[in-house]
Coordinates of C-alpha atoms and ligand atoms in Angstrom, one line a residue:
M27 CA -26.1 -4.6 22.0
S28 CA -25.1 -6.7 25.2
A29 CA -25.4 -5.4 28.8
P30 CA -22.4 -3.2 29.9
I31 CA -19.8 -5.1 32.0
T32 CA -20.3 -5.0 35.7
Q33 CA -18.3 -3.1 38.3
D34 CA -16.2 -6.2 39.3
V35 CA -13.6 -5.6 36.5
L36 CA -12.1 -2.8 38.6
T37 CA -10.9 -5.2 41.2
I38 CA -8.5 -6.7 38.8
P39 CA -4.9 -5.3 39.3
R40 CA -4.1 -2.8 36.6
K41 CA -0.5 -3.7 35.9
L42 CA 0.5 -3.1 32.3
P43 CA 1.7 -6.2 30.3
E44 CA 5.4 -6.5 29.8
G45 CA 6.5 -4.1 27.0
G46 CA 3.4 -1.8 27.4
R47 CA 0.1 -2.0 25.7
V48 CA -0.9 -4.9 23.5
N49 CA -1.9 -4.0 19.9
I50 CA -5.2 -5.6 19.2
V51 CA -4.7 -5.4 15.4
G52 CA -3.6 -8.7 14.1
L53 CA -4.6 -10.8 17.1
T54 CA -6.7 -13.8 16.2
R55 CA -10.0 -14.2 18.2
E56 CA -8.3 -16.8 20.4
Q57 CA -5.3 -14.6 21.1
L58 CA -7.6 -11.6 21.8
H59 CA -9.7 -13.8 24.1
D60 CA -6.6 -14.8 26.1
A61 CA -5.3 -11.2 26.2
L62 CA -8.6 -9.9 27.5
I63 CA -8.7 -12.4 30.3
A64 CA -5.1 -11.7 31.1
A65 CA -6.1 -8.0 31.4
G66 CA -8.9 -8.9 33.8
T67 CA -12.0 -9.6 31.8
P68 CA -14.0 -12.3 33.6
E69 CA -13.7 -15.6 31.7
R70 CA -17.4 -16.0 31.2
Q71 CA -17.6 -12.6 29.5
A72 CA -14.5 -12.8 27.4
K73 CA -16.1 -14.5 24.3
M74 CA -18.7 -11.8 24.1
R75 CA -16.2 -9.0 24.6
V76 CA -14.1 -10.4 21.8
G77 CA -17.1 -10.2 19.5
Q78 CA -17.9 -6.6 20.5
I79 CA -14.4 -5.4 20.2
W80 CA -13.9 -7.3 16.9
Q81 CA -16.9 -5.5 15.4
W82 CA -15.7 -2.1 16.5
V83 CA -12.2 -2.5 15.2
Y84 CA -12.7 -4.5 12.0
H85 CA -16.3 -3.8 10.9
W86 CA -16.7 -0.1 11.9
G87 CA -13.0 0.8 11.8
V88 CA -13.0 2.4 15.2
R89 CA -9.6 3.2 16.7
D90 CA -10.6 4.7 20.0
F91 CA -11.9 2.4 22.8
A92 CA -13.9 5.4 24.2
A93 CA -16.1 5.1 21.1
M94 CA -17.1 1.5 21.9
T95 CA -20.4 2.5 23.3
N96 CA -21.8 -1.0 24.0
L97 CA -19.0 -1.5 26.6
A98 CA -19.1 0.1 30.1
K99 CA -17.0 3.2 30.6
D100 CA -14.9 1.4 33.2
Y101 CA -14.2 -1.4 30.9
R102 CA -13.3 0.9 28.0
A103 CA -10.9 2.7 30.4
L104 CA -9.3 -0.7 31.2
L105 CA -9.0 -1.5 27.5
A106 CA -7.4 1.9 26.8
D107 CA -5.0 1.2 29.7
R108 CA -3.9 -2.2 28.5
F109 CA -4.4 -2.2 24.7
E110 CA -3.9 -0.1 21.7
I111 CA -5.3 -0.2 18.1
S112 CA -2.3 0.8 16.1
L113 CA -1.5 0.6 12.4
P114 CA 1.8 1.2 10.5
E115 CA 2.5 4.9 9.8
V116 CA 1.8 6.2 6.3
V117 CA 5.1 7.8 5.2
T118 CA 4.0 8.5 1.6
R119 CA 0.9 7.9 -0.5
Q120 CA 1.3 8.2 -4.2
V121 CA -1.4 8.0 -6.8
S122 CA -0.6 7.0 -10.3
A123 CA -2.2 8.5 -13.4
D124 CA -4.1 5.2 -13.8
G125 CA -5.5 5.4 -10.3
T126 CA -3.2 2.9 -8.7
R127 CA -2.2 4.0 -5.2
K128 CA 1.1 3.1 -3.5
Y129 CA 1.6 3.4 0.2
L130 CA 5.0 3.6 1.8
L131 CA 4.5 2.4 5.4
R132 CA 6.8 2.6 8.4
I133 CA 6.5 -0.2 10.9
A134 CA 8.1 -0.9 14.3
G135 CA 11.9 -0.5 14.2
G136 CA 11.6 2.3 11.6
H137 CA 11.5 -0.2 8.7
E138 CA 9.5 0.6 5.6
V139 CA 7.3 -1.6 3.4
E140 CA 5.0 -0.9 0.5
A141 CA 1.4 -1.8 -0.3
V142 CA -0.4 -1.1 -3.6
Y143 CA -4.1 -0.6 -4.4
I144 CA -5.1 -1.3 -8.0
P145 CA -8.6 -0.2 -8.9
E146 CA -10.3 -2.0 -11.8
E147 CA -13.8 -2.1 -13.4
G148 CA -16.1 -3.6 -10.7
R149 CA -13.3 -4.6 -8.4
G150 CA -10.2 -3.3 -6.5
T151 CA -7.2 -5.3 -5.5
L152 CA -4.8 -4.6 -2.6
C153 CA -1.3 -6.0 -3.0
V154 CA 0.2 -6.5 0.5
S155 CA 3.7 -7.2 1.7
S156 CA 4.6 -9.9 4.2
Q157 CA 8.4 -9.2 4.8
V158 CA 10.7 -6.2 4.9
G159 CA 12.9 -7.0 2.0
C160 CA 12.9 -10.7 1.0
T161 CA 14.4 -14.0 2.0
L162 CA 14.9 -14.7 -1.7
T163 CA 16.7 -13.0 -4.6
C164 CA 14.7 -13.5 -7.7
S165 CA 16.8 -11.7 -10.3
F166 CA 13.8 -10.0 -12.1
C167 CA 12.4 -8.5 -8.9
H168 CA 13.4 -5.2 -7.3
T169 CA 12.5 -6.5 -3.8
G170 CA 14.9 -9.3 -4.4
T171 CA 17.8 -6.8 -4.3
Q172 CA 16.7 -5.9 -0.8
K173 CA 18.1 -7.9 2.1
L174 CA 15.5 -9.5 4.4
V175 CA 15.2 -7.4 7.5
R176 CA 12.3 -9.2 9.2
N177 CA 8.9 -10.8 8.8
L178 CA 5.9 -8.6 9.2
T179 CA 3.7 -9.3 12.2
P180 CA 0.0 -10.2 11.6
G181 CA -0.9 -6.7 12.8
E182 CA 1.4 -5.1 10.2
I183 CA -0.1 -7.3 7.4
V184 CA -3.7 -6.6 8.5
G185 CA -2.8 -2.9 9.0
Q186 CA -2.1 -2.5 5.3
L187 CA -5.7 -3.4 4.5
M188 CA -7.1 -1.1 7.2
I189 CA -4.9 1.8 6.0
A190 CA -6.1 1.3 2.4
R191 CA -9.7 1.3 3.7
D192 CA -9.1 4.5 5.6
D193 CA -7.6 6.1 2.4
L194 CA -10.6 4.9 0.3
D195 CA -13.0 5.8 3.1
E196 CA -14.4 2.3 2.9
W197 CA -15.6 1.9 6.5
P198 CA -19.4 1.6 6.9
T199 CA -21.1 4.3 8.8
Q200 CA -23.5 3.4 11.6
G201 CA -27.1 3.9 10.5
T202 CA -26.4 3.9 6.8
P203 CA -27.2 0.9 4.6
K204 CA -24.3 -1.5 3.9
N205 CA -22.6 -0.7 0.6
E206 CA -22.4 -4.0 -1.2
T207 CA -19.8 -2.9 -3.8
R208 CA -16.4 -3.0 -2.1
L209 CA -13.6 -0.8 -3.3
I210 CA -11.2 -3.4 -2.0
S211 CA -12.7 -6.6 -3.2
N212 CA -9.6 -8.7 -3.5
M213 CA -6.2 -9.1 -1.8
V214 CA -3.0 -10.5 -3.1
L215 CA 0.0 -11.5 -1.1
M216 CA 2.3 -10.4 -3.9
G217 CA 4.0 -7.5 -2.4
M218 CA 7.4 -7.5 -0.8
G219 CA 8.6 -10.8 0.6
E220 CA 8.0 -14.5 0.3
P221 CA 4.7 -15.1 2.3
L222 CA 5.5 -18.8 3.0
Y223 CA 8.7 -17.8 4.8
N224 CA 6.4 -15.9 7.2
F225 CA 3.8 -18.7 7.3
E226 CA 2.4 -18.1 10.9
G227 CA 2.3 -14.4 10.5
V228 CA 0.5 -14.6 7.2
R229 CA -1.9 -17.3 8.4
D230 CA -2.9 -15.4 11.5
A231 CA -3.3 -12.2 9.5
M232 CA -5.5 -13.9 6.9
K233 CA -7.6 -15.4 9.8
V234 CA -8.4 -11.8 10.8
V235 CA -9.0 -10.6 7.3
M236 CA -11.3 -13.5 6.4
D237 CA -13.4 -13.3 9.5
G238 CA -17.0 -12.7 8.5
E239 CA -17.7 -10.4 11.5
G240 CA -15.2 -7.8 10.5
L241 CA -13.1 -7.2 7.4
S242 CA -14.7 -10.3 5.9
L243 CA -12.8 -10.7 2.7
S244 CA -13.7 -14.2 1.4
R245 CA -10.8 -16.7 1.1
R246 CA -11.6 -17.0 -2.6
R247 CA -10.9 -13.3 -3.0
I248 CA -7.4 -13.7 -1.5
T249 CA -4.4 -15.0 -3.5
L250 CA -1.1 -16.0 -1.9
S251 CA 1.8 -16.0 -4.3
T252 CA 4.8 -18.2 -3.5
S253 CA 8.1 -18.6 -5.4
G254 CA 7.9 -22.3 -4.6
V255 CA 8.5 -23.0 -0.8
V256 CA 7.4 -26.6 -1.4
P257 CA 7.1 -27.8 2.2
E258 CA 4.5 -25.1 3.0
I259 CA 2.3 -25.4 0.0
A260 CA -0.1 -28.1 1.2
R261 CA -0.2 -26.3 4.6
T262 CA -1.4 -23.2 2.8
A263 CA -4.5 -25.1 1.7
E264 CA -5.1 -26.6 5.1
E265 CA -4.4 -23.7 7.4
I266 CA -5.1 -20.6 5.3
G267 CA -7.4 -21.8 2.5
C268 CA -7.0 -18.9 0.1
L269 CA -6.2 -19.2 -3.6
L270 CA -2.7 -20.1 -4.6
A271 CA -0.4 -18.5 -7.2
V272 CA 3.1 -19.6 -8.1
S273 CA 6.0 -17.5 -9.4
F274 CA 6.8 -19.9 -12.1
H275 CA 8.6 -17.7 -14.8
A276 CA 10.6 -20.4 -16.6
T277 CA 10.2 -23.8 -18.2
T278 CA 13.7 -25.2 -17.6
D279 CA 15.6 -25.6 -14.4
E280 CA 18.6 -24.0 -16.0
V281 CA 16.7 -20.7 -16.6
R282 CA 14.5 -21.0 -13.4
D283 CA 17.7 -21.4 -11.3
R284 CA 18.8 -18.0 -12.5
L285 CA 15.4 -16.2 -12.3
V286 CA 14.0 -17.9 -9.1
P287 CA 17.0 -19.2 -7.2
I288 CA 14.8 -21.2 -4.8
N289 CA 14.5 -23.6 -7.8
K290 CA 17.9 -24.9 -6.8
R291 CA 16.3 -26.2 -3.7
W292 CA 13.0 -27.4 -5.0
N293 CA 13.2 -27.7 -8.8
I294 CA 10.4 -27.5 -11.4
Q295 CA 9.5 -31.2 -11.1
T296 CA 9.4 -31.1 -7.3
L297 CA 7.2 -28.0 -7.4
L298 CA 4.8 -29.4 -9.9
D299 CA 4.5 -32.6 -7.9
A300 CA 3.5 -30.6 -4.8
L301 CA 1.0 -28.6 -6.9
R302 CA -0.6 -31.8 -8.3
E303 CA -1.1 -32.8 -4.6
Y304 CA -2.5 -29.5 -3.6
P305 CA -5.4 -30.3 -1.3
R306 CA -7.7 -27.6 -2.7
L307 CA -7.0 -28.3 -6.3
S308 CA -10.2 -28.0 -8.4
N309 CA -11.5 -26.3 -11.6
S310 CA -13.2 -23.7 -9.4
E311 CA -10.0 -23.0 -7.5
R312 CA -7.4 -23.0 -10.2
I313 CA -3.7 -22.4 -9.4
T314 CA -2.3 -19.3 -11.0
F315 CA 1.0 -19.7 -12.7
E316 CA 2.7 -16.3 -12.9
Y317 CA 5.1 -15.9 -15.8
V318 CA 7.1 -12.7 -16.2
M319 CA 7.9 -12.0 -19.9
L320 CA 11.6 -11.3 -20.2
D321 CA 13.0 -10.4 -23.6
G322 CA 15.1 -13.4 -25.0
V323 CA 15.2 -15.2 -21.7
N324 CA 12.0 -17.2 -21.2
D325 CA 9.6 -15.9 -23.9
S326 CA 10.1 -18.2 -26.9
D327 CA 7.2 -20.1 -28.6
E328 CA 9.1 -23.3 -27.5
D329 CA 8.9 -22.0 -23.9
A330 CA 5.1 -21.6 -24.3
R331 CA 4.7 -25.1 -25.6
R332 CA 6.9 -26.5 -22.9
L333 CA 5.0 -24.6 -20.2
V334 CA 1.6 -26.1 -21.2
R335 CA 3.2 -29.6 -21.4
L336 CA 4.7 -29.1 -17.8
I337 CA 1.4 -28.1 -16.2
R338 CA -0.8 -30.6 -18.1
G339 CA -3.5 -32.0 -15.7
I340 CA -3.3 -29.1 -13.2
P341 CA -6.4 -26.9 -13.1
A342 CA -4.6 -23.7 -13.8
K343 CA -4.6 -20.3 -15.4
I344 CA -1.5 -18.5 -16.5
N345 CA -0.9 -14.8 -15.8
L346 CA 1.6 -13.3 -18.3
I347 CA 3.3 -10.4 -16.7
P348 CA 5.1 -7.9 -19.0
F349 CA 8.4 -7.3 -17.1
N350 CA 8.3 -3.9 -15.3
E351 CA 11.7 -2.4 -15.3
W352 CA 13.4 -0.9 -12.3
P353 CA 16.7 1.0 -11.9
G354 CA 19.6 -1.3 -12.8
A355 CA 17.4 -4.2 -13.8
P356 CA 19.3 -6.8 -15.8
Y357 CA 16.3 -7.6 -18.1
Q358 CA 14.0 -6.0 -20.6
R359 CA 10.3 -6.6 -21.3
S360 CA 9.5 -8.9 -24.2
S361 CA 7.9 -7.2 -27.2
W362 CA 4.1 -7.1 -27.3
E363 CA 4.2 -9.3 -30.4
R364 CA 6.3 -11.9 -28.5
I365 CA 3.9 -11.7 -25.5
E366 CA 0.8 -12.1 -27.7
S367 CA 2.4 -15.0 -29.6
F368 CA 3.2 -16.7 -26.3
A369 CA -0.3 -16.0 -24.9
D370 CA -1.8 -17.4 -28.1
I371 CA 0.0 -20.7 -27.8
V372 CA -1.0 -21.0 -24.1
H373 CA -4.6 -20.1 -24.9
K374 CA -4.9 -22.5 -27.8
A375 CA -3.8 -25.2 -25.3
G376 CA -6.9 -24.5 -23.3
Y377 CA -5.5 -22.2 -20.6
A378 CA -6.8 -18.8 -19.7
S379 CA -3.7 -16.6 -20.3
P380 CA -4.6 -13.1 -19.4
I381 CA -1.8 -10.6 -20.0
R382 CA -1.5 -8.5 -16.8
T383 CA -1.8 -4.8 -17.6
P384 CA 1.1 -3.0 -16.0
R385 CA -0.4 -0.6 -13.4
G386 CA 1.2 2.2 -11.5
E387 CA 4.5 2.1 -13.4
D388 CA 4.8 5.9 -13.1
I389 CA 5.0 5.5 -9.3
M390 CA 7.1 2.3 -9.3
A391 CA 4.1 0.4 -8.1
A392 CA 4.0 -2.3 -10.8
C393 CA 4.7 -6.0 -10.2
G394 CA 8.3 -6.5 -9.1
Q395 CA 9.1 -2.8 -8.7
L396 CA 8.5 -2.6 -4.9
K397 CA 11.5 -1.7 -2.7
S398 CA 11.9 0.3 0.4
A399 CA 14.9 2.3 1.5
T400 CA 15.3 0.1 4.5
E401 CA 18.8 -1.5 4.4
R402 CA 19.2 -0.7 0.7
G403 CA 20.9 -3.1 -1.6
R404 CA 21.8 -6.7 -0.8
K405 CA 23.4 -7.5 -4.1
S406 CA 25.0 -4.9 -6.3
R407 CA 23.5 -4.6 -9.8
A408 CA 26.7 -5.9 -11.3
Q409 CA 26.4 -9.1 -9.2
I410 CA 22.7 -9.5 -10.4
A411 CA 23.7 -8.7 -14.0
A412 CA 26.6 -11.3 -13.8
E413 CA 24.2 -13.9 -12.4
A414 CA 21.6 -13.1 -15.0
A415 CA 24.2 -13.5 -17.8
G416 CA 24.7 -17.1 -16.3
Ligands
SF4_280 S1 9.6 -12.3 -6.5 FE1 8.8 -12.6 -4.5 S2 10.1 -14.2 -3.6 FE2 11.2 -13.4 -5.4 S3 12.5 -11.8 -4.6 FE3 10.6 -10.8 -5.3 S4 9.4 -10.7 -3.4 FE4 11.0 -12.2 -3.0

């Protein structure tokens, strides 16, 4: 507990920053440091104040500056005057029969995004969104029918984790021993949006989430899924350092162009070349190839054999995702026999090929089902169906 700040802070002019209070949530340590100094914190104290505020906000989950008892009352008053600790608004919270929770969240501008919590044996995964809508239009994905409205700010990304912790009551309480088993042990950037088209926002948010003094989710517990924004892939390793997943979903350019249109820009070969160069590639940090199982589209035994040939030499695991239907979707889920036959071929080739259990289908929380009302419908279903029919 450091000494309370001295009186001299009060001599600093108390003009509010342009646009009102600064939201602390989502600021990196460096950004918070600069903001505190701009608000009048003496430079020599700023680093320590960052540490104190960081702990209150991200370790203890405190939302009221007045509760930050290791700071002088005057300084707390200044913080309350110049800053806020605000999270997206929870519009709805749905709980599936299988325990999956989906949060519909409203952010600045009245836009809405979704986040999903998936409890499993001994772990719990939070799937977060990085954009309102999506830059891309993958034809199997519900979000892909929603026009991109904007990127989420780092605060709106970090806020999804803090809201889920509130809901699961996972903040530690002062004076009680630290609970080692975390309800939210993993995070996946697999919600709405292409995270690599919001690179800086996601990077800064993950810096906050991975910081060991606060939310402290280890980088190896965070997986970022990209549809294949090749120029940003190496940067992900260098500047974020979390695990990588790729929305692969097809084994020929002809099919992947239809399912994941970004393939027209960076095709399978270009994508695989970038993955073979991935700076963090290793057997302990395998790349996850996500593969949605679509009936009669990409699920043949020949597709399975081609898939293992394509990724040969890349430390990888393959997540087979039974397609989760959504209203007007132009596809159907492969049969379980087909999925198991596919998994068998991949497994025999030496790859872990878990079949992802659909979770939260009853509340439209399963993979590829997320969509918010904001700016509904970029492409009509007829357009998507026509495109899917090729
Ligand atoms: S799969 Fe991902 S990148 Fe593709 S449309 Fe859906 S959210 Fe966007």
